PDB file of C-alpha atoms in Angstrom:
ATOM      1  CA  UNK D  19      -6.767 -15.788  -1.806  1.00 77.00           C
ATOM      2  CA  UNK D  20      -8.123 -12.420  -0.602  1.00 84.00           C
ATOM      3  CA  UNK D  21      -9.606 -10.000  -3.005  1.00 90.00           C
ATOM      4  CA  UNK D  22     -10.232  -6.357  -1.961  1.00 95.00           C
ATOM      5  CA  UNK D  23     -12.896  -4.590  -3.699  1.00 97.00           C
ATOM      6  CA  UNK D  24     -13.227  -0.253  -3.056  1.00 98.00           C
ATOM      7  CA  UNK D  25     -16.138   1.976  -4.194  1.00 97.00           C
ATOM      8  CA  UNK D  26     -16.520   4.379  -5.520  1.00 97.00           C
ATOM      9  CA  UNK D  27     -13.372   5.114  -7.262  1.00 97.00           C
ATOM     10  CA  UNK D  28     -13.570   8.748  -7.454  1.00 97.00           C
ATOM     11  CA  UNK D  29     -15.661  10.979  -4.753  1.00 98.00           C
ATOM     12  CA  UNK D  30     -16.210  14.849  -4.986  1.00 98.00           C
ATOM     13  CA  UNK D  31     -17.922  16.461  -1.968  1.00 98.00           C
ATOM     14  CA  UNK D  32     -18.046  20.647  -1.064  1.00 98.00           C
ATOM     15  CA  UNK D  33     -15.992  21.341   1.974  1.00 98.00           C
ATOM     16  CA  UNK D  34     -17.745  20.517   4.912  1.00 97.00           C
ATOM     17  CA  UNK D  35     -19.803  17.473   3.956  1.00 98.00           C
ATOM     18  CA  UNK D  36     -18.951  14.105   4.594  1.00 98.00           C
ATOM     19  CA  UNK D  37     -17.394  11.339   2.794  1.00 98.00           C
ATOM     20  CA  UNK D  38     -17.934   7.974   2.804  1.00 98.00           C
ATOM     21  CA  UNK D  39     -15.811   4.941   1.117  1.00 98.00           C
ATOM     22  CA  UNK D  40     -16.531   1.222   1.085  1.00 98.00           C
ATOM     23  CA  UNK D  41     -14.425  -1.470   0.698  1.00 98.00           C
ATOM     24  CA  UNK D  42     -15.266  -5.316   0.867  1.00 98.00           C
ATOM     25  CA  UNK D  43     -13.246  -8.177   1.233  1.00 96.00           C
ATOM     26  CA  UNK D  44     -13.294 -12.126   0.725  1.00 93.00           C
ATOM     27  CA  UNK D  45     -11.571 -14.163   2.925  1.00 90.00           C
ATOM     28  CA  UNK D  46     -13.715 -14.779   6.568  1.00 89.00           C
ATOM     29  CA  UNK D  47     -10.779 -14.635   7.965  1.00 88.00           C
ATOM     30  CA  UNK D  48      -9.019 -11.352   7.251  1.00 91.00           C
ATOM     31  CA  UNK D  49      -8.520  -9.751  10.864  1.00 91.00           C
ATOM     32  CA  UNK D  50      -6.335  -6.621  10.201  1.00 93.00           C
ATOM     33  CA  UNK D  51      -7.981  -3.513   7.849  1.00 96.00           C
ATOM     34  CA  UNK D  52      -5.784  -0.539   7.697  1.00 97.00           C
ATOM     35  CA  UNK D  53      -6.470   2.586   5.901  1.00 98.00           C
ATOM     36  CA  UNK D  54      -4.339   4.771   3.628  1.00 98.00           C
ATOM     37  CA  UNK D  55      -4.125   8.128   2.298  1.00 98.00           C
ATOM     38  CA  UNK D  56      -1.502   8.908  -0.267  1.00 97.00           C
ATOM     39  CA  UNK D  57      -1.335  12.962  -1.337  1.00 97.00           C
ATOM     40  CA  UNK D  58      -0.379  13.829  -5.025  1.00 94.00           C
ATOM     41  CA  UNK D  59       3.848  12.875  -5.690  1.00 93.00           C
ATOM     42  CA  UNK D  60       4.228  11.243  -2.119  1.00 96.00           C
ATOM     43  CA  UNK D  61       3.946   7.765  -0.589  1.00 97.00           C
ATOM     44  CA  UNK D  62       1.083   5.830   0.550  1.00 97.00           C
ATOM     45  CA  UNK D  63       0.703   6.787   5.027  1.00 97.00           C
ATOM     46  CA  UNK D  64      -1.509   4.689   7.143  1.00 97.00           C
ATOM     47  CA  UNK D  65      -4.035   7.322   8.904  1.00 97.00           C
ATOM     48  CA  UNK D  66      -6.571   4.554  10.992  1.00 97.00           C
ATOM     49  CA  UNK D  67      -6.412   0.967  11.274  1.00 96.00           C
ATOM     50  CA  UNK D  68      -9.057  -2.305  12.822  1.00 95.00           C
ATOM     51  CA  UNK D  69      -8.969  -5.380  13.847  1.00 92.00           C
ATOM     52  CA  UNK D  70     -11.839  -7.801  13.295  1.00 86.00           C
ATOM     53  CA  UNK D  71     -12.455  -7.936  17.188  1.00 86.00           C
ATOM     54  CA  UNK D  72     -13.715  -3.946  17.340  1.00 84.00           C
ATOM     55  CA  UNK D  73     -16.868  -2.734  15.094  1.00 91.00           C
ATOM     56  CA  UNK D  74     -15.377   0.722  15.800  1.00 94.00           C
ATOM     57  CA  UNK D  75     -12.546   2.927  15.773  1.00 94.00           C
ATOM     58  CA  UNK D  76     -12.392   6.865  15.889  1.00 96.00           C
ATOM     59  CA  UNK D  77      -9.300   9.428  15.344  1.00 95.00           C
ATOM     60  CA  UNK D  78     -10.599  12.930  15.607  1.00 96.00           C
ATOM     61  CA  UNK D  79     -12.484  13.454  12.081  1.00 97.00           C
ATOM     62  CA  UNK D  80     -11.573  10.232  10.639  1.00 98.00           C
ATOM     63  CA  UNK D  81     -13.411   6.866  11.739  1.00 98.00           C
ATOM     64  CA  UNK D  82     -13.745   3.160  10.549  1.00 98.00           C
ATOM     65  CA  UNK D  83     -16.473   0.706  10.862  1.00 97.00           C
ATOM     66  CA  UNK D  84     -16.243  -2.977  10.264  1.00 96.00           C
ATOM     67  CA  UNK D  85     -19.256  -5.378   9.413  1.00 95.00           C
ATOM     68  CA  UNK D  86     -17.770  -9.079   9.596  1.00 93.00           C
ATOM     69  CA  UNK D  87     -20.364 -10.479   9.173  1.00 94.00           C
ATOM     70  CA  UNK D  88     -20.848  -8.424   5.555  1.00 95.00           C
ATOM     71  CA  UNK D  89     -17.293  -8.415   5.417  1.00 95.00           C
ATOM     72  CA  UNK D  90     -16.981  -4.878   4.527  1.00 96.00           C
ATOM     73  CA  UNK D  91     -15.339  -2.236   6.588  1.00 97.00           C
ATOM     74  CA  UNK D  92     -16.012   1.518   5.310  1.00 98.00           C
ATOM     75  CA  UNK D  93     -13.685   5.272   6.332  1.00 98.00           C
ATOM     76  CA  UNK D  94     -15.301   8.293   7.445  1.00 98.00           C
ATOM     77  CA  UNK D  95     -14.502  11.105   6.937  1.00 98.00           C
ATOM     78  CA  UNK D  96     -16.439  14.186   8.301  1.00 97.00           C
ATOM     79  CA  UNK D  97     -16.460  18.133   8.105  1.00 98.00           C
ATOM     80  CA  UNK D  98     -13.626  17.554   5.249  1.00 98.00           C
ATOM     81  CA  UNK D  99     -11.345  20.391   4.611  1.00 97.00           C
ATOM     82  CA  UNK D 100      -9.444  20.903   1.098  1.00 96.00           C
ATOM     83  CA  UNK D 101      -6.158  18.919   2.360  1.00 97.00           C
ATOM     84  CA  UNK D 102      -8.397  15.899   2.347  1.00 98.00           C
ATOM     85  CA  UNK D 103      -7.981  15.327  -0.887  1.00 98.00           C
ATOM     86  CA  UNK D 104      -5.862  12.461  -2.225  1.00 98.00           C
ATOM     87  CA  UNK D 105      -6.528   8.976  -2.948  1.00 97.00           C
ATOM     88  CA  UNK D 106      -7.585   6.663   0.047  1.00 98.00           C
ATOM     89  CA  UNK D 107      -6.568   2.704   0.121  1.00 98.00           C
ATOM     90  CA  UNK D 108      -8.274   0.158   1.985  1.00 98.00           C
ATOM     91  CA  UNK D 109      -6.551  -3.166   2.371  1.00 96.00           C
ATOM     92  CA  UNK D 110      -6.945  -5.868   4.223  1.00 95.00           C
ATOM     93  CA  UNK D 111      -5.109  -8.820   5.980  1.00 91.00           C
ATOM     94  CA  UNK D 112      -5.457 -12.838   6.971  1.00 77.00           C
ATOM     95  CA  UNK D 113      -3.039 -14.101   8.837  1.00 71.00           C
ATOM     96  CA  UNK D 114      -3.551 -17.691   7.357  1.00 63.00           C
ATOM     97  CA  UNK D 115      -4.247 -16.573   3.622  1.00 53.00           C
ATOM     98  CA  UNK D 116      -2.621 -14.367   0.553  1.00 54.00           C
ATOM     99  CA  UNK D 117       0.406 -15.662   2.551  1.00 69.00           C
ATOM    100  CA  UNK D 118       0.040 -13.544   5.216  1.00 80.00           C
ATOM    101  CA  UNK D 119       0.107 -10.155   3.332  1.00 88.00           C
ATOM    102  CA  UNK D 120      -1.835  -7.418   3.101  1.00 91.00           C
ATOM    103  CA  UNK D 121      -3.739  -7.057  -0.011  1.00 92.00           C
ATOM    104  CA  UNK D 122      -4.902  -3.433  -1.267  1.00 95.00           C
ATOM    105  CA  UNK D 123      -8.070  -2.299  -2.769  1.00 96.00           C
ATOM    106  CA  UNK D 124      -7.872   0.155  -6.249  1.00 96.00           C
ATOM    107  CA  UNK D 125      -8.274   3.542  -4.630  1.00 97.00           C
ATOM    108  CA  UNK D 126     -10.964   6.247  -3.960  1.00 97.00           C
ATOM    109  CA  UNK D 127      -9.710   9.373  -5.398  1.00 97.00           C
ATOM    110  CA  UNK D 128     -11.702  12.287  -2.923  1.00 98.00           C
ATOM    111  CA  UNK D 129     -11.541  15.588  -4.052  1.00 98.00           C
ATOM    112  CA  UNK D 130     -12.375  18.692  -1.544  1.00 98.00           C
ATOM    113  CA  UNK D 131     -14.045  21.475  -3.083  1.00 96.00           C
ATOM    114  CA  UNK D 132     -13.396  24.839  -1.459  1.00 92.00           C
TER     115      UNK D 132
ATOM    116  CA  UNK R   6      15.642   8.313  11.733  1.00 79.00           C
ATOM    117  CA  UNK R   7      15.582   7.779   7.940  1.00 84.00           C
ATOM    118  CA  UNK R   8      12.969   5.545   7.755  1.00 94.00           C
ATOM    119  CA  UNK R   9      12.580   3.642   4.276  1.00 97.00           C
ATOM    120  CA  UNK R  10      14.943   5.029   1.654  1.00 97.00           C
ATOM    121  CA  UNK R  11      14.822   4.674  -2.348  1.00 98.00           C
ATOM    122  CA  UNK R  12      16.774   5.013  -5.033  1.00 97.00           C
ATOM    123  CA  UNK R  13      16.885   6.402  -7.914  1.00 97.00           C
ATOM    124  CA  UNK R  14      13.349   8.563  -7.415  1.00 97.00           C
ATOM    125  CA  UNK R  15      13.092   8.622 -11.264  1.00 97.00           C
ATOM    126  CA  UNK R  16      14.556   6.358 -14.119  1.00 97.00           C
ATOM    127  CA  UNK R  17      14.220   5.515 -17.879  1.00 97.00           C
ATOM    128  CA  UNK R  18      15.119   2.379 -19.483  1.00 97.00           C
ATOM    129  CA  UNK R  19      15.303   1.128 -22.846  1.00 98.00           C
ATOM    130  CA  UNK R  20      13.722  -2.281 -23.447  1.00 98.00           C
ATOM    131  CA  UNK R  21      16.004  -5.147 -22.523  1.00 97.00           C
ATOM    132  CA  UNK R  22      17.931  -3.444 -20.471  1.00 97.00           C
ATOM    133  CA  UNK R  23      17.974  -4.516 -16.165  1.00 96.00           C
ATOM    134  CA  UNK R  24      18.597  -2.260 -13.353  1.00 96.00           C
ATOM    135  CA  UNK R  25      18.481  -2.358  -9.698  1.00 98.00           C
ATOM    136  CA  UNK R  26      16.403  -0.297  -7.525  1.00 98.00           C
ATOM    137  CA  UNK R  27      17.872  -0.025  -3.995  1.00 98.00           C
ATOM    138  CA  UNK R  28      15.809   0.234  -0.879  1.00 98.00           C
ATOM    139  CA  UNK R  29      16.915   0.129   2.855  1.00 98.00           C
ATOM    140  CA  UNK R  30      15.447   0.864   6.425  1.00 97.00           C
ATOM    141  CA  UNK R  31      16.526   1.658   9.566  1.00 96.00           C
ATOM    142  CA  UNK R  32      13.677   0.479  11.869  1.00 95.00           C
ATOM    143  CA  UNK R  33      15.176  -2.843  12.260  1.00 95.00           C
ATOM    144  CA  UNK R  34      11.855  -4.138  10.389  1.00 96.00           C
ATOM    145  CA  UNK R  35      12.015  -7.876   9.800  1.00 95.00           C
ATOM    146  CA  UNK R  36       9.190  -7.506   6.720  1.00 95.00           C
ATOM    147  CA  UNK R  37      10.043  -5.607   3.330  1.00 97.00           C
ATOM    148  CA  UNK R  38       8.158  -5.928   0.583  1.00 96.00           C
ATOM    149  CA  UNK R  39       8.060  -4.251  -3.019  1.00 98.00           C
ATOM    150  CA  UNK R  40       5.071  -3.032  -4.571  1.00 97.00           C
ATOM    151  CA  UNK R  41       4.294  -1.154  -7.899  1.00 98.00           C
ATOM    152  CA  UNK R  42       1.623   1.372  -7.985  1.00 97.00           C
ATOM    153  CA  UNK R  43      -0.288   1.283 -11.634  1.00 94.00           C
ATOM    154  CA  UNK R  44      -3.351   3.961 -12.163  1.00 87.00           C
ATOM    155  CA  UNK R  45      -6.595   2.447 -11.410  1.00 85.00           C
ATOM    156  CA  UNK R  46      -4.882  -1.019 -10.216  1.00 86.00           C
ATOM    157  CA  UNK R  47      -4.029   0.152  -6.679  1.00 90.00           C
ATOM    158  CA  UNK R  48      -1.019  -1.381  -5.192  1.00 95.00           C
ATOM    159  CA  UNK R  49      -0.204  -4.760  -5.918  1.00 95.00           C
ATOM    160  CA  UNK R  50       3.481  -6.894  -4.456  1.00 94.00           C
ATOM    161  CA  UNK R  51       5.194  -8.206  -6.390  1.00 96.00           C
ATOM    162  CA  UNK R  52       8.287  -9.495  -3.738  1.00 96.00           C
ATOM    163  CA  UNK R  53       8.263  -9.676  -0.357  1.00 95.00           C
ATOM    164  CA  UNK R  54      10.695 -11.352   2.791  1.00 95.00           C
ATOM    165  CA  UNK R  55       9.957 -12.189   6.128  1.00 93.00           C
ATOM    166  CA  UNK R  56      13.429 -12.086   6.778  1.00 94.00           C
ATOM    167  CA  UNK R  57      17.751 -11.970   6.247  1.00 95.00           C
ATOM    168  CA  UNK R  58      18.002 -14.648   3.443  1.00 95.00           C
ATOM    169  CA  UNK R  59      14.157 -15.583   3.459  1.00 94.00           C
ATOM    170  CA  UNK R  60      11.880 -14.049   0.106  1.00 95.00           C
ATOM    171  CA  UNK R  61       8.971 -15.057  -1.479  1.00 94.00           C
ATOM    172  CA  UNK R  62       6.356 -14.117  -4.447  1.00 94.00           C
ATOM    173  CA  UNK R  63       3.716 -12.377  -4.283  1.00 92.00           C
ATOM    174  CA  UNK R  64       0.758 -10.843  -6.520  1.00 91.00           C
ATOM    175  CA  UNK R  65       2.753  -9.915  -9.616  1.00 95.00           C
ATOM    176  CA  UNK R  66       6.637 -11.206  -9.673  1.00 96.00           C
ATOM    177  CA  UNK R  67       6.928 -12.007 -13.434  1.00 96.00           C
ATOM    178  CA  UNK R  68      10.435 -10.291 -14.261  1.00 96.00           C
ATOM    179  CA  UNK R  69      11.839  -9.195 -10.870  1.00 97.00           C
ATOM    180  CA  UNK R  70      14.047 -10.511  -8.660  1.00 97.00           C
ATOM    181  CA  UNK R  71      14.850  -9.951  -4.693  1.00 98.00           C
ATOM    182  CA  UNK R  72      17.404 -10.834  -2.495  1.00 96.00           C
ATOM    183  CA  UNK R  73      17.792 -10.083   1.346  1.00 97.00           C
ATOM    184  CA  UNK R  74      21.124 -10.216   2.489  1.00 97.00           C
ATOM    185  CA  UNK R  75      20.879  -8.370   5.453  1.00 97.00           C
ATOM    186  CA  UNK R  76      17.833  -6.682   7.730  1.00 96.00           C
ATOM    187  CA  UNK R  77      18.552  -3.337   6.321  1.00 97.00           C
ATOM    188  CA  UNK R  78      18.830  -3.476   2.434  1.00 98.00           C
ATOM    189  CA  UNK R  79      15.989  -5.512   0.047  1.00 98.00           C
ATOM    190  CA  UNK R  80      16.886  -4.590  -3.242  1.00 98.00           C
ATOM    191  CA  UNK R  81      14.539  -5.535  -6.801  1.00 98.00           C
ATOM    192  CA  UNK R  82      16.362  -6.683  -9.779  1.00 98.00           C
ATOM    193  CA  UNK R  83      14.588  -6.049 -13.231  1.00 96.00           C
ATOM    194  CA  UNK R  84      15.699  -8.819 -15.516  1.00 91.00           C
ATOM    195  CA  UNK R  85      15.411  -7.160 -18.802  1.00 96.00           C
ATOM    196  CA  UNK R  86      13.150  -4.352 -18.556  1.00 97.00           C
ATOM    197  CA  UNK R  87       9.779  -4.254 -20.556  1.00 97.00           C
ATOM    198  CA  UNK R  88       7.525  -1.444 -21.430  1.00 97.00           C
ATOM    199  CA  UNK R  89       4.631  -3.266 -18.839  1.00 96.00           C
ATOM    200  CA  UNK R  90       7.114  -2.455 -16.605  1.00 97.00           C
ATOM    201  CA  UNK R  91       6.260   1.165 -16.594  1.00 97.00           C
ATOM    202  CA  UNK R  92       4.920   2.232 -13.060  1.00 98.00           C
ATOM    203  CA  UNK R  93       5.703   3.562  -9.499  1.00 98.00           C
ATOM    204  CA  UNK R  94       7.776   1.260  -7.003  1.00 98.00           C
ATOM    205  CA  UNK R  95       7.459   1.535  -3.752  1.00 98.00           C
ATOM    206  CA  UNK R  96       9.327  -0.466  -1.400  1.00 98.00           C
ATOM    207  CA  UNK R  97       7.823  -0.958   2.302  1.00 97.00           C
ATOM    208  CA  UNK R  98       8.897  -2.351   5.634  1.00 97.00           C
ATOM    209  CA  UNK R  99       6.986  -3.507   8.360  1.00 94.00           C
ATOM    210  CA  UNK R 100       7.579  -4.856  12.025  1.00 91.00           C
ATOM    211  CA  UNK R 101       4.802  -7.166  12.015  1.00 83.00           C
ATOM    212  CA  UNK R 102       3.400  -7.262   8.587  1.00 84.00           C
ATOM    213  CA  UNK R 103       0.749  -5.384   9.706  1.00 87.00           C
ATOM    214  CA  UNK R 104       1.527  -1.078   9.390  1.00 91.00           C
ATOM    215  CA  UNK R 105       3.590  -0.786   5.892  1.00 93.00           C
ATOM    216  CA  UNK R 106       5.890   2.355   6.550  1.00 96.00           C
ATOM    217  CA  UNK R 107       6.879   3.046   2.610  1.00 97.00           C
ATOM    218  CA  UNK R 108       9.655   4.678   0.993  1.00 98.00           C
ATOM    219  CA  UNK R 109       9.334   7.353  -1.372  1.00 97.00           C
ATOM    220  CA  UNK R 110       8.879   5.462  -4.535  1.00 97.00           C
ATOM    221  CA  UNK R 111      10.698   5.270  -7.891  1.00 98.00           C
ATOM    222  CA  UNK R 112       9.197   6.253 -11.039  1.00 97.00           C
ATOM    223  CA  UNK R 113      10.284   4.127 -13.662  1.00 98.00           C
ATOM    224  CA  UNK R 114       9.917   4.606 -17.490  1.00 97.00           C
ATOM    225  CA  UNK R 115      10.664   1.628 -19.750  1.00 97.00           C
ATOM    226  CA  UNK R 116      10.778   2.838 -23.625  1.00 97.00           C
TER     227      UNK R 116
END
């Protein structure tokens, strides 16, 4: 079945700077990667999604870039601001494999320093 | 517009003891699933259904149950409740099985 792997677990940058967090996956033929930020006390939210046929996708400071042939797809997150913080899931998705579901990475924990 | 409801938000159980935490949606979502949220292990299902009477395993179902009676409700049974129990539960729903919209979790204790 898939297997999600996320680095690096924790990330501290100064406000401002950019983060980066990598995730690779298994199964060739995972097609659906969404992203997911969860804040302290409150449930996982899906902020950017891609599907294997796009290398890109942008949402104002946010982005995601896929490599299939690498299989690993990594967020982006630039000039971050303090209510970035909170920890970030990848996850990803094969329609004919882990039963169709989507299976999660362990979680970046990104912390903004003011 | 509710969204994906959960109760209780916090319980404690004694070992042994089985419980039922409730979750329902309102979007009409065909997929629900059930995860539990461990530190450092990310978010793993344990239950999931495609469907009204249709459920299946996933990841980690050792000492849960599901059923799906109806569109709205997808409730998880613990059997007799263990101290590996211990975690956050979230239940999700999905139209596709592709965006999860999740509910607000329940925090479970098992002493």
């Amino acid at each position: 079945g898939e297997n999600v792997e996320q680095h690096p677990s924790t990330l501290s940058v100064q406000e401002g700077d950019s983060a980066v967090i990598k995730c690779t996956y298994s199964d060739s033929a995972s097609n659906y990667f969404p992203w997911y930020k969860q804040e302290l006390g409150k449930r996982p939210q899906l902020i950017i999604d891609i599907r294997s046929n796009v290398g890109e996708k942008k949402d104002q400071r946010i982005a995601v870039t896929l490599n299939k042939t690498a299989k690993h797809f990594s967020l982006h997150i630039t000039e971050t601001q303090p209510e970035d913080s909170a920890v970030y899931f990848c996850a990803a998705r094969s329609y004919g494999g882990s039963q169709g579901n989507l299976i999660f990475g362990k979680g970046t924990k990104l912390s903004v320093k003011p | 517009n509710a969204g994906v409801t959960q109760t209780p938000k916090f319980q404690v159980l004694k070992t042994g003891q089985s419980m039922t935490l409730q979750c329902a949606q309102d979007m009409n979502h065909e997929y629900m699933s059930w995860y539990r949220q461990d530190p450092g292990m990310g978010l793993r299902l344990i239950h999931y259904s495609v469907g009204a009477g249709i459920t299946d395993q996933g990841e980690v179902p050792n000492g849960y149950n599901v059923s799906r009676s109806t569109t709205e409700d997808f409730p998880l049974r613990l059997l007799s409740a263990a101290p590996s129990q211990t975690s956050v539960y979230f239940c999700a729903s999905s139209l596709n099985r592709d965006e999860q919209y999740f509910g607000p979790g329940t925090r479970l204790t098992v002493t």
